[in-house]
Coordinates of C-alpha atoms and ligand atoms in Angstrom, one line a residue:
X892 CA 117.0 156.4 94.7
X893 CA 117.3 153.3 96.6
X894 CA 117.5 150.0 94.9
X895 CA 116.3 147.0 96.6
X896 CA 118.6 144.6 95.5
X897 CA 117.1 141.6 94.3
X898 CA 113.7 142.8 93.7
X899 CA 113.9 146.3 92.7
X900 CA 113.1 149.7 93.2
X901 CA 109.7 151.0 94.3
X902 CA 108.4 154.2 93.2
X903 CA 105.4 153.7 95.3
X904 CA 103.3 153.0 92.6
X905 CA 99.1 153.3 92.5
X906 CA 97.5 149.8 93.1
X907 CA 96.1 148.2 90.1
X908 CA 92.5 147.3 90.0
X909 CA 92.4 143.4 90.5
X910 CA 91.0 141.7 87.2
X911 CA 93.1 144.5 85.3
X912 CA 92.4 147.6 83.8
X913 CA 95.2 149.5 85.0
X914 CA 94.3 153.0 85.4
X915 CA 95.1 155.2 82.1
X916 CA 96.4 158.5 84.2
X917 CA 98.1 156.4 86.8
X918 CA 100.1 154.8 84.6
X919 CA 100.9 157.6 82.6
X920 CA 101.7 159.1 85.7
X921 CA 104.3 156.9 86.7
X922 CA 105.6 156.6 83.4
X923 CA 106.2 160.2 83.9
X924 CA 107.7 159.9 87.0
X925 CA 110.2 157.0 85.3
X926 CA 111.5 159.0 82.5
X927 CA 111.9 162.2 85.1
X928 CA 113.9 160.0 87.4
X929 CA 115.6 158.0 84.8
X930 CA 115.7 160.4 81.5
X931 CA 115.6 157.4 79.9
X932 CA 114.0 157.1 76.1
X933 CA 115.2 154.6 73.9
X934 CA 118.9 152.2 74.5
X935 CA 120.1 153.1 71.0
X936 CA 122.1 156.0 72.3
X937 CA 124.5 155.1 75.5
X938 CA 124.5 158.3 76.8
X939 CA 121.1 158.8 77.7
X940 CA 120.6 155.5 79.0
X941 CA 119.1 154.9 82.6
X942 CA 121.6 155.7 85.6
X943 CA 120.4 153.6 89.0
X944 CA 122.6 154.8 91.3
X945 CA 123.1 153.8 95.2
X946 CA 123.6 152.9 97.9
X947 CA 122.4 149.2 97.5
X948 CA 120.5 146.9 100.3
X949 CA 123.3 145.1 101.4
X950 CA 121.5 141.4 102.1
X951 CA 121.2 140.2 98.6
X952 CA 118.9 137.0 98.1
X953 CA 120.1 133.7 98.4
X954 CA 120.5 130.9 95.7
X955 CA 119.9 127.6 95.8
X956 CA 118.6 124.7 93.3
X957 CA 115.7 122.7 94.3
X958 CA 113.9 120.5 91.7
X959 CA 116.2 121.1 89.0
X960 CA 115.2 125.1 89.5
X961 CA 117.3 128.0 91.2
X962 CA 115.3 129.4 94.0
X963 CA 115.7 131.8 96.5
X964 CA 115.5 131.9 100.4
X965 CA 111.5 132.6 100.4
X966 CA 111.2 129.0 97.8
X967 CA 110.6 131.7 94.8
X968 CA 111.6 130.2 91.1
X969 CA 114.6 132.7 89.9
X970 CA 115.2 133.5 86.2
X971 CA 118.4 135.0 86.1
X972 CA 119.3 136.9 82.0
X973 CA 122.2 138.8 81.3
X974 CA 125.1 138.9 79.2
X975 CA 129.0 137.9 79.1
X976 CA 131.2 140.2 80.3
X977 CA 133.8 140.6 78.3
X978 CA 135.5 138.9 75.4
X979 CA 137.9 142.0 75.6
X980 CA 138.6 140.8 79.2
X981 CA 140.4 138.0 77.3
X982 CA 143.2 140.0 76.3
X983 CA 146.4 141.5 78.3
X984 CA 148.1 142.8 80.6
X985 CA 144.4 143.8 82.2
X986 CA 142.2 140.8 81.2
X987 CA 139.7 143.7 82.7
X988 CA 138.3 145.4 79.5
X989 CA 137.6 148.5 79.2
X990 CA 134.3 148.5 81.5
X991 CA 133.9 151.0 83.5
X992 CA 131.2 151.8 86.4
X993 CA 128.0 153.0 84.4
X994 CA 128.1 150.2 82.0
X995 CA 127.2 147.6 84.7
X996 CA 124.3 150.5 85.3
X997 CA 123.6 149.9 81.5
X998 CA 123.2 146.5 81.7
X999 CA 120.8 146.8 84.5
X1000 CA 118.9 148.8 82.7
X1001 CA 118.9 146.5 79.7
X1002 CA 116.4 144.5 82.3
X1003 CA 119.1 141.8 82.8
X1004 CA 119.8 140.4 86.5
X1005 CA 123.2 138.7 85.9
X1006 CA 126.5 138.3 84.6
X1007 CA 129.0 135.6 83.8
X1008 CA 132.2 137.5 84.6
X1009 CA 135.3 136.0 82.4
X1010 CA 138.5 135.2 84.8
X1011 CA 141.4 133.5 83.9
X1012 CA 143.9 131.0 85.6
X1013 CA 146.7 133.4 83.7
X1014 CA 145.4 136.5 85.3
X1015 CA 145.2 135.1 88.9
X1016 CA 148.5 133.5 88.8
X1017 CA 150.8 135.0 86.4
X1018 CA 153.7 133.1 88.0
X1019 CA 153.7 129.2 89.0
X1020 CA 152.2 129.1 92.2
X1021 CA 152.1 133.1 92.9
X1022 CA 148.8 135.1 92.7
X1023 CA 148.2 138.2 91.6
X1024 CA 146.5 140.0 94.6
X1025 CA 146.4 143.6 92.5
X1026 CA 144.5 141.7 89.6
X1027 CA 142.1 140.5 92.2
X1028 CA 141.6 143.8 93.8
X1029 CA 141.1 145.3 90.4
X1030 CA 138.3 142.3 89.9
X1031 CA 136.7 142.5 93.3
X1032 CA 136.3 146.5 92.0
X1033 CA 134.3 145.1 89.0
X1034 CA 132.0 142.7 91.3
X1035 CA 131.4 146.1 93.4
X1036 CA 130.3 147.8 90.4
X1037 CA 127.8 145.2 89.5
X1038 CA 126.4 144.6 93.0
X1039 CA 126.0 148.2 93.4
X1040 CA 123.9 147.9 90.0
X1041 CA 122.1 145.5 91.6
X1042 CA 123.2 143.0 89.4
X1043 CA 123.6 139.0 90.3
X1044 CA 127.1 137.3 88.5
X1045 CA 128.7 134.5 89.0
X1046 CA 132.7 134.1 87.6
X1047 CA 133.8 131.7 84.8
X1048 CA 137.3 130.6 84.7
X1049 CA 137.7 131.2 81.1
X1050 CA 139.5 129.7 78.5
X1051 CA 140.0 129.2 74.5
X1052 CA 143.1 127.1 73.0
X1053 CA 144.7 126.4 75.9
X1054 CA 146.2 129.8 76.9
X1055 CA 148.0 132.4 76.3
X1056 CA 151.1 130.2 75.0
X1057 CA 149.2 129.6 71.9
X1058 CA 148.0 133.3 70.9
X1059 CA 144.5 132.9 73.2
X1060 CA 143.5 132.8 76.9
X1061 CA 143.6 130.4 79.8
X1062 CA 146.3 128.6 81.2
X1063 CA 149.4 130.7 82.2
X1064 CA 152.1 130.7 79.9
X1065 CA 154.2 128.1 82.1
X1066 CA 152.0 125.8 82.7
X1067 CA 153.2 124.2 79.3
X1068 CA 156.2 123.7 77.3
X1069 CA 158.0 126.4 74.7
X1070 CA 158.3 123.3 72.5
X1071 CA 154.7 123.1 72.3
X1072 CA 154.1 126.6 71.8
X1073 CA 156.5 126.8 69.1
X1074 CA 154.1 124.5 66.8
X1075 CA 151.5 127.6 66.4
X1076 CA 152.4 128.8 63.0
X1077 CA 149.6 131.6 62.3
X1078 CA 146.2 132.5 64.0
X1079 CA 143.6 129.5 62.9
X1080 CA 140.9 130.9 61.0
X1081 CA 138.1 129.8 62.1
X1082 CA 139.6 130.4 65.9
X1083 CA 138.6 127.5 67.2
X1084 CA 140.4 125.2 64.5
X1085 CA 143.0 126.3 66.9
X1086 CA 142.1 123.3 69.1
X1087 CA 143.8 121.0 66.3
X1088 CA 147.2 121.6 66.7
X1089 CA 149.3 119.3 68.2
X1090 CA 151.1 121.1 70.6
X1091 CA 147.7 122.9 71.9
X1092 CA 146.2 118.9 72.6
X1093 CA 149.6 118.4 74.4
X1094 CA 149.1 120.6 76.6
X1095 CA 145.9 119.8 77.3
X1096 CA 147.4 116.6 77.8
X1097 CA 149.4 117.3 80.5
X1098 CA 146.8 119.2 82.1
X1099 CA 145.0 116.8 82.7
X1100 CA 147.4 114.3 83.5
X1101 CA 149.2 116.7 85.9
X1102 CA 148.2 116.7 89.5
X1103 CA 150.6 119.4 90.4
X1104 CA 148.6 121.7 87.3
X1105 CA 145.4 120.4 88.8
X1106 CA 146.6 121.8 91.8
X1107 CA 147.7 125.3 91.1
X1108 CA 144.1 125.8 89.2
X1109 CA 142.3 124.8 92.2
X1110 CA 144.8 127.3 94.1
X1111 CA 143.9 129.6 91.7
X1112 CA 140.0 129.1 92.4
X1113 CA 140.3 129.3 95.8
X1114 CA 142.5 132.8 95.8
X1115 CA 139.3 134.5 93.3
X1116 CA 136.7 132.6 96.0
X1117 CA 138.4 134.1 99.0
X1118 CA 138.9 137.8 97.4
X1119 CA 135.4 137.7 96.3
X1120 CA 134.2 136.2 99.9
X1121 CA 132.5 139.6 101.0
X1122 CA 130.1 139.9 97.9
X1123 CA 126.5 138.4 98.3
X1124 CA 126.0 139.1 94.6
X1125 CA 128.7 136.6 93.4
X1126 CA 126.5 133.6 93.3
X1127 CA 128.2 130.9 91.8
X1128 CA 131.7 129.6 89.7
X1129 CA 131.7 128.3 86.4
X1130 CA 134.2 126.1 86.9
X1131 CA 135.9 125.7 83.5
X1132 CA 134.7 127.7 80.1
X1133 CA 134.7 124.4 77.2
X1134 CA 136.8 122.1 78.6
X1135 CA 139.0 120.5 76.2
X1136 CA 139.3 116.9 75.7
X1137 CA 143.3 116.9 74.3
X1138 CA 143.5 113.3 72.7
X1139 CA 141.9 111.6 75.0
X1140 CA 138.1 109.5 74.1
X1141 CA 135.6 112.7 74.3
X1142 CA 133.2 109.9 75.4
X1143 CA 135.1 109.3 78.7
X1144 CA 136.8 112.3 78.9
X1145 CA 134.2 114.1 81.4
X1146 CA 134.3 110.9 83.4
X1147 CA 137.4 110.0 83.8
X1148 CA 139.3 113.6 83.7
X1149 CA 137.0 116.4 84.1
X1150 CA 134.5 115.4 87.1
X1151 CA 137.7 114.3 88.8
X1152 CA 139.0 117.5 88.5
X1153 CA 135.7 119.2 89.2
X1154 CA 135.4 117.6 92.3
X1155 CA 138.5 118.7 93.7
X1156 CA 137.6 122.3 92.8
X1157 CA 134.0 122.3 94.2
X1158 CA 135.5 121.1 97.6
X1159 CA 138.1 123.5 97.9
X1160 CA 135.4 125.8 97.1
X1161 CA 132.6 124.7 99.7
X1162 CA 135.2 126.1 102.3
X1163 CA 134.9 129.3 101.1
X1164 CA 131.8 129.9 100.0
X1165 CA 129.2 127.2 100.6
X1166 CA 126.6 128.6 99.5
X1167 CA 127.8 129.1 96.0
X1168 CA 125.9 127.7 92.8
X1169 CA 128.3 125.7 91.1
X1170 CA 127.6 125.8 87.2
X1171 CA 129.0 122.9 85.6
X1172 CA 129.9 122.7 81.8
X1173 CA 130.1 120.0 79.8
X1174 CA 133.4 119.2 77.6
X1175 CA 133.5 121.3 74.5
X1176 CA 132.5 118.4 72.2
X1177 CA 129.0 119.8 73.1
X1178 CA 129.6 122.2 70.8
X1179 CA 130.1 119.6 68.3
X1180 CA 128.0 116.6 68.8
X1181 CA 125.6 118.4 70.8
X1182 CA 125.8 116.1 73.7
X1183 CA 127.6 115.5 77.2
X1184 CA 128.9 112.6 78.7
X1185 CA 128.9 114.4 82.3
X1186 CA 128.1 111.3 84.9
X1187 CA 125.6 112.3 88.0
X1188 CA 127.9 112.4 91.1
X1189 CA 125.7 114.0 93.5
X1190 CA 127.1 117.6 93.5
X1191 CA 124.2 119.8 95.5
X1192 CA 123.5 123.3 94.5
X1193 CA 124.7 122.0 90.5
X1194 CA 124.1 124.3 87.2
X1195 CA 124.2 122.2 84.4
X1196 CA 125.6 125.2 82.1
X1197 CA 126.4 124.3 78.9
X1198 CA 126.7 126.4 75.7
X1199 CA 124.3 127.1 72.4
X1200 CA 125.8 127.2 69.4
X1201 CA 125.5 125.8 66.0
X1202 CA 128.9 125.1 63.9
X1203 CA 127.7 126.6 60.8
X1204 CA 126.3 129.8 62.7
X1205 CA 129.8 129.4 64.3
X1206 CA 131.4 130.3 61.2
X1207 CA 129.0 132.7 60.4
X1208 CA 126.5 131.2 58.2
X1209 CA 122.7 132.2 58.7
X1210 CA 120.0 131.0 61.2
X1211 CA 118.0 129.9 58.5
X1212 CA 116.2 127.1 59.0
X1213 CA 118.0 126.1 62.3
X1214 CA 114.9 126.6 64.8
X1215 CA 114.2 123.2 64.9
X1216 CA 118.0 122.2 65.7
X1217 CA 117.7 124.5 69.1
X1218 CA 114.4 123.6 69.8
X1219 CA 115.9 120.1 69.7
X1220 CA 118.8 120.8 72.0
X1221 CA 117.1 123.0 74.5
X1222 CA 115.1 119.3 75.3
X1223 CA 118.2 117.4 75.2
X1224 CA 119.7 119.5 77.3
X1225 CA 116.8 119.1 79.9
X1226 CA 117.3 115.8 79.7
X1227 CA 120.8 116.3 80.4
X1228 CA 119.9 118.3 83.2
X1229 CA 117.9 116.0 85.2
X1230 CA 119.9 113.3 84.5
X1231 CA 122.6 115.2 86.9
X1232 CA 119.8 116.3 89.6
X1233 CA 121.2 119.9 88.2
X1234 CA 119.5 123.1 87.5
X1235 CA 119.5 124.2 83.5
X1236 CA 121.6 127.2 82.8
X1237 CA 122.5 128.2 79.0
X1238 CA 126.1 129.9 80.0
X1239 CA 126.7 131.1 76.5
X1240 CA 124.6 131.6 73.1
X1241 CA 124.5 134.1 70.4
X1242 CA 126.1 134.4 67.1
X1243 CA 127.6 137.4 64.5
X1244 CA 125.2 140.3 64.4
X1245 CA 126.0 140.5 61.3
X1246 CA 123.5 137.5 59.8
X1247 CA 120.1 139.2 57.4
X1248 CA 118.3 137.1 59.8
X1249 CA 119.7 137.5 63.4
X1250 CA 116.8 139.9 64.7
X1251 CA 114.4 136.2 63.8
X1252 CA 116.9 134.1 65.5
X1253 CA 117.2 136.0 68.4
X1254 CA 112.9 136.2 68.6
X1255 CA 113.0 132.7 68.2
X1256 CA 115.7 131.8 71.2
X1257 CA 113.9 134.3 73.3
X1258 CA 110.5 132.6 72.7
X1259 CA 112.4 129.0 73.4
X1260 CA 114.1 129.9 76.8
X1261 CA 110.6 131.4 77.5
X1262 CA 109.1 128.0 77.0
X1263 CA 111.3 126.2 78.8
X1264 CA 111.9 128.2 81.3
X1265 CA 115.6 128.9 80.9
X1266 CA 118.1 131.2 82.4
X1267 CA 120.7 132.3 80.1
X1268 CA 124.0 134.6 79.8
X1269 CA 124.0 136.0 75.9
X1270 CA 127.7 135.8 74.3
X1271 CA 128.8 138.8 75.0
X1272 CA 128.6 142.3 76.1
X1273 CA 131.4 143.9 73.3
X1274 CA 132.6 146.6 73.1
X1275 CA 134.4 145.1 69.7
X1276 CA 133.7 141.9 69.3
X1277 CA 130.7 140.5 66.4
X1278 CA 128.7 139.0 69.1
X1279 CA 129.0 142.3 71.4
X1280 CA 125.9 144.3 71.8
X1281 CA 127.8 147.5 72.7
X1282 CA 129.6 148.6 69.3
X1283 CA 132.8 150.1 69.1
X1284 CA 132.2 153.6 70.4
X1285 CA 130.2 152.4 72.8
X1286 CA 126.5 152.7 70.6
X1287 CA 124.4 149.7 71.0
X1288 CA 124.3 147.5 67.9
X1289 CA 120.9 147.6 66.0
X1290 CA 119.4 144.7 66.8
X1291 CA 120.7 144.7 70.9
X1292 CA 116.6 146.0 71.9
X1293 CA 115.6 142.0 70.8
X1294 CA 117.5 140.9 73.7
X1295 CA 115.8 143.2 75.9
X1296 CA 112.6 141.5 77.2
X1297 CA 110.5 141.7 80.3
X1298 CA 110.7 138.1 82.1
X1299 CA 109.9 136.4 85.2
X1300 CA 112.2 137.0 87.4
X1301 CA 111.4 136.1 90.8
X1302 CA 108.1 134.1 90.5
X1303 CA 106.0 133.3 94.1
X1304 CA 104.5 130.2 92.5
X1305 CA 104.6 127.3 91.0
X1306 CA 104.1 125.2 87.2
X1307 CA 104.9 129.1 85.0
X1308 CA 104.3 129.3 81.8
X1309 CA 105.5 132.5 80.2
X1310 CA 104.7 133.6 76.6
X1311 CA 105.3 136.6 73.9
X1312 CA 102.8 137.2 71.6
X1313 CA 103.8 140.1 69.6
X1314 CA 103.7 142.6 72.2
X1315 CA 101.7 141.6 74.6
X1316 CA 103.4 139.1 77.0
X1317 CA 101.3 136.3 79.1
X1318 CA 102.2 134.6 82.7
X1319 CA 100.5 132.1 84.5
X1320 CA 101.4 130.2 87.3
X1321 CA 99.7 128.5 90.5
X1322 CA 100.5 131.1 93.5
X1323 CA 103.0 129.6 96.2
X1324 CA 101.9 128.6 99.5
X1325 CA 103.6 131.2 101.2
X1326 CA 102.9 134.8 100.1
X1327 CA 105.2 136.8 102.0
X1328 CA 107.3 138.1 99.2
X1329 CA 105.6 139.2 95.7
X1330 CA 106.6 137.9 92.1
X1331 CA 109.0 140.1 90.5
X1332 CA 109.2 140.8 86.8
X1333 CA 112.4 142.4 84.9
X1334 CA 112.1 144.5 82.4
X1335 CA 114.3 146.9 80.6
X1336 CA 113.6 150.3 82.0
X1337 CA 113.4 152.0 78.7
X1338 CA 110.1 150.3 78.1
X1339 CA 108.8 151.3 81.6
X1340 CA 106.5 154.1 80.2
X1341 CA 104.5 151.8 78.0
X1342 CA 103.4 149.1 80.7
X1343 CA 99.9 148.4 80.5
X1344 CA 97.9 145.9 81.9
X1345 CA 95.3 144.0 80.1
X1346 CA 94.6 141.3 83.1
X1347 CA 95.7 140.5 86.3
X1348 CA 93.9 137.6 87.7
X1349 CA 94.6 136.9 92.1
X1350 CA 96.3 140.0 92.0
X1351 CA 96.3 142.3 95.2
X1352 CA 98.1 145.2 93.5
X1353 CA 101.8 145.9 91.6
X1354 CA 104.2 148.2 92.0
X1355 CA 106.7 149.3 89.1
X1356 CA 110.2 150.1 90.2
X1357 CA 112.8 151.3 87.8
X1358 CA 112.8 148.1 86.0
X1359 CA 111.3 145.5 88.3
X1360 CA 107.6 145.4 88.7
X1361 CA 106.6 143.9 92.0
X1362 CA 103.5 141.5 92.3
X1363 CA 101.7 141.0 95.1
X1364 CA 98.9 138.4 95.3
X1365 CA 95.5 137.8 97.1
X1366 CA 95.2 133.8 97.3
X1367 CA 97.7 131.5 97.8
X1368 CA 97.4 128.0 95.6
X1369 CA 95.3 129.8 93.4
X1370 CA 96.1 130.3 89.4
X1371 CA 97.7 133.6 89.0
X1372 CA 97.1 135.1 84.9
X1373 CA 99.1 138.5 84.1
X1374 CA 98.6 139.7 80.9
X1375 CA 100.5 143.4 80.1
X1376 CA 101.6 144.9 77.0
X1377 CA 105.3 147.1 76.4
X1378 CA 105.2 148.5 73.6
X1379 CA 108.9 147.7 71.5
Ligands
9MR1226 O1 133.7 135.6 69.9 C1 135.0 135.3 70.3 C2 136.0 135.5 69.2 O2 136.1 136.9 68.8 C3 137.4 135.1 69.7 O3 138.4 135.1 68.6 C4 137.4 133.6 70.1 C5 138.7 133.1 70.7 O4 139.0 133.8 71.9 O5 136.4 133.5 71.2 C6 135.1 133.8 70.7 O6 134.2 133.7 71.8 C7 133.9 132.3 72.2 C8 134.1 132.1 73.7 O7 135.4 132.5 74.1 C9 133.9 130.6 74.0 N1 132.6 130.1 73.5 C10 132.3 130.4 72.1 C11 132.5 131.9 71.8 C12 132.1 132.3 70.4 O8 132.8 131.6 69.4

């Protein structure tokens, strides 16, 4: 089966009647033909989830940000969803996890469209000034597997407490001193209470004092864009994961440190790949104060991508009453946003499974980013970790299906407004001038059987892929209305 990368696979799919009313035996009929093709049921066992397998289109579509949105070559609005990939990725000598092909298949299936793959500065260049062209073979392999998945990432330099030198992940070992490295007494609890000690704010000291650091990270950059050069599916870099202030004033930090640095690295990456999205994250006193002091400096093709947490969920307290605190933040950071002429991109968000209430909070986030019309990479994949979807073993966690939710993809209009009541699901939007490509709608294929349309309004017909469904209107400038039902 062929997979047409970027908008999915066709299955040649009966028209719908316009105005709705799907017919019954049709779409049973392709529901058969799905779970024949895919023997696909439900996600909550790995091994009988959906394989897609190739060969790929090779053009994939192309990114850019207009109006505060990503869109695409043919002016589409693009919602890209997906996960993390990996927190295991963090640790050595790999930093590559333990994915293997078919779980980039997974994740496809899952209905998601992207990944933010974790890199590391310690991984590129083990040794001061020296890269590590094996380690980015080994990566490029993992792009591969993604593109051939048909899935969009883009590749976050991460980091946590400084590095490596201090128990976590980042900066290599010698960009810092023993002396500082000798201060970490035991594994903070909270982790990120890490970020106290004084020898981990040294470092960061130095970094960002250091033009000869600043330099070798930017080298380091440059070596993942130029490996990574051949793969249209690598759209963008996030260019530092939380940046950390060290002792400086978090309130000019981004000013006077991190866009300076930022701007270095987004130059030497125009030359390589200009046409990359470049997602931009505040410093990590987001995290805390829920604000950014990022200043607009006219960066084009800019992701404002910063992270959703709350501290207390942090530490594994409940959601609670809390939907009012990310309602509140999801505005600010459109604000944010447009302040910086950027598009809004939530890089990271999720919590411990383990919270009585996280199938709610994750309902409630959903029906959020749905409102506002936000593209988001959940915290994380697993296999391990609390946040992971994928258990140890390789089962998905219980509540993993919440995150699994048709959206707009690729959407040939204009002014969408997308929302989830119960099961049945609602789209409007204004069709785009130009009609030449249709609307396209993810969804996790695992759900494909139970599509059913209650009303499509300026709709020529639809065709369902594996887990795309293809729109394909009548009008152009005229109000589109799509109303279907999956059943959970
Ligand atoms: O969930 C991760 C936890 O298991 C690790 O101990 C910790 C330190 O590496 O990182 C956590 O993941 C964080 C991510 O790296 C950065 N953003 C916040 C994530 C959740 O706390």
């Amino acid at each position: 089966m062929n997979v047409e990368w970027g908008e999915g696979p066709s299955l040649g799919g009966p028209s719908r009647g316009r105005r709705g009313r799907t017919s019954r035996v049709a779409r049973l009929l392709v529901g058969l033909v799905l779970l024949v093709v895919t023997g696909c049921d439900r996600p909550t066992d790995e091994s009988r989830m959906v394989v897609v397998d190739g060969p790929k289109r090779e053009e994939a579509l192309r990114f850019s940000i207009s109006e505060g949105q990503i869109v695409d070559q043919y002016g589409r609005l693009v919602l890209l969803r997906g996960i993390n990939v990996s927190g295991t990725w963090k640790q050595g000598p790999t930093h590559l996890g333990t994915q293997v092909e078919p779980d980039f298949r997974r994740y496809a299936s899952y209905g998601f469209t992207v990944i933010r793959l974790l890199t590391f500065w310690s991984a590129v260049m083990p040794e001061r000034g020296t890269i590590d062209g094996a380690y980015l073979d080994a990566l490029a392999q993992r792009v591969e597997w993604a593109q051939r998945a048909g899935l969009y990432l883009f590749v976050d330099m991460h980091q946590d407490v400084y590095g490596p030198g201090f128990g976590f992940n980042g900066a290599p070992i010698w960009t810092c001193d023993d002396r500082y490295y000798a201060m970490l007494i035991e594994p903070p609890v909270p982790w990120f209470f890490g970020y106290q000690n004084p020898g981990v704010l040294a470092c960061y000291d130095q970094l960002w004092s250091s033009q000869e650091l600043q330099a070798h990270y930017l080298a380091a950059w440059r070596a993942v864009a130029e490996r990574l050069q051949g793969y249209p599916n690598v759209i963008g870099a996030d260019l530092m994961n939380e940046p950390y202030w060290g002792t400086h004033d978090p309130a000019t930090f981004e000013r006077e440190r991190l866009q300076p640095m930022y701007r270095s690295v987004i130059a030497a990456l125009r030359e390589v790949r200009p046409d990359w999205l470049l997602f931009m994250e505040p410093s990590a006193v987001k995290n805390v104060l829920g604000r950014s002091y990022l200043e607009p400096d006219g960066t084009p093709n800019a992701v404002y991508a910063p992270h959703l947490y709350h501290p207390a969920m942090e530490i594994g307290g409940a959601y609670g009453t809390l939907k009012p605190y990310f309602s509140g933040r999801i505005n600010a950071d459109r604000g944010e946003s447009e302040k910086l002429s950027a598009a809004l991109f939530i890089g990271e968000w999720g919590s411990y499974g383990s919270q009585s209430d996280y199938r709610t909070y994750l309902a409630d986030m959903l029906a959020l980013y749905n409102r506002s019309y936000i593209g988001w990479t959940y915290w994380e994949s697993g296999p391990a970790n609390s946040y992971g979807l994928v258990a140890p073993g390789g089962t998905l966690k219980p509540w993993a299906e919440s995150l699994m939710e048709p959206y707009p993809h690729l959407l040939a209009g204009r002014e969408p407004q997308f929302v989830r009541d119960g099961e049945r699901y609602t789209l409007e939007y204004v069709a785009a001038a130009d009609l030449t490509r249709p609307t396209v709608i993810a969804f996790p294929s695992f759900r494909a059987a139970s599509l059913e349309w209650l009303e499509q309004l300026n709709v020529e017909r639809s065709e369902i892929g594996i887990h795309r469904v293809s729109i394909y209107h009548t009008t152009p400038n005229e109000r589109v209305r799509l109303v279907f039902r999956l059943a959970p």
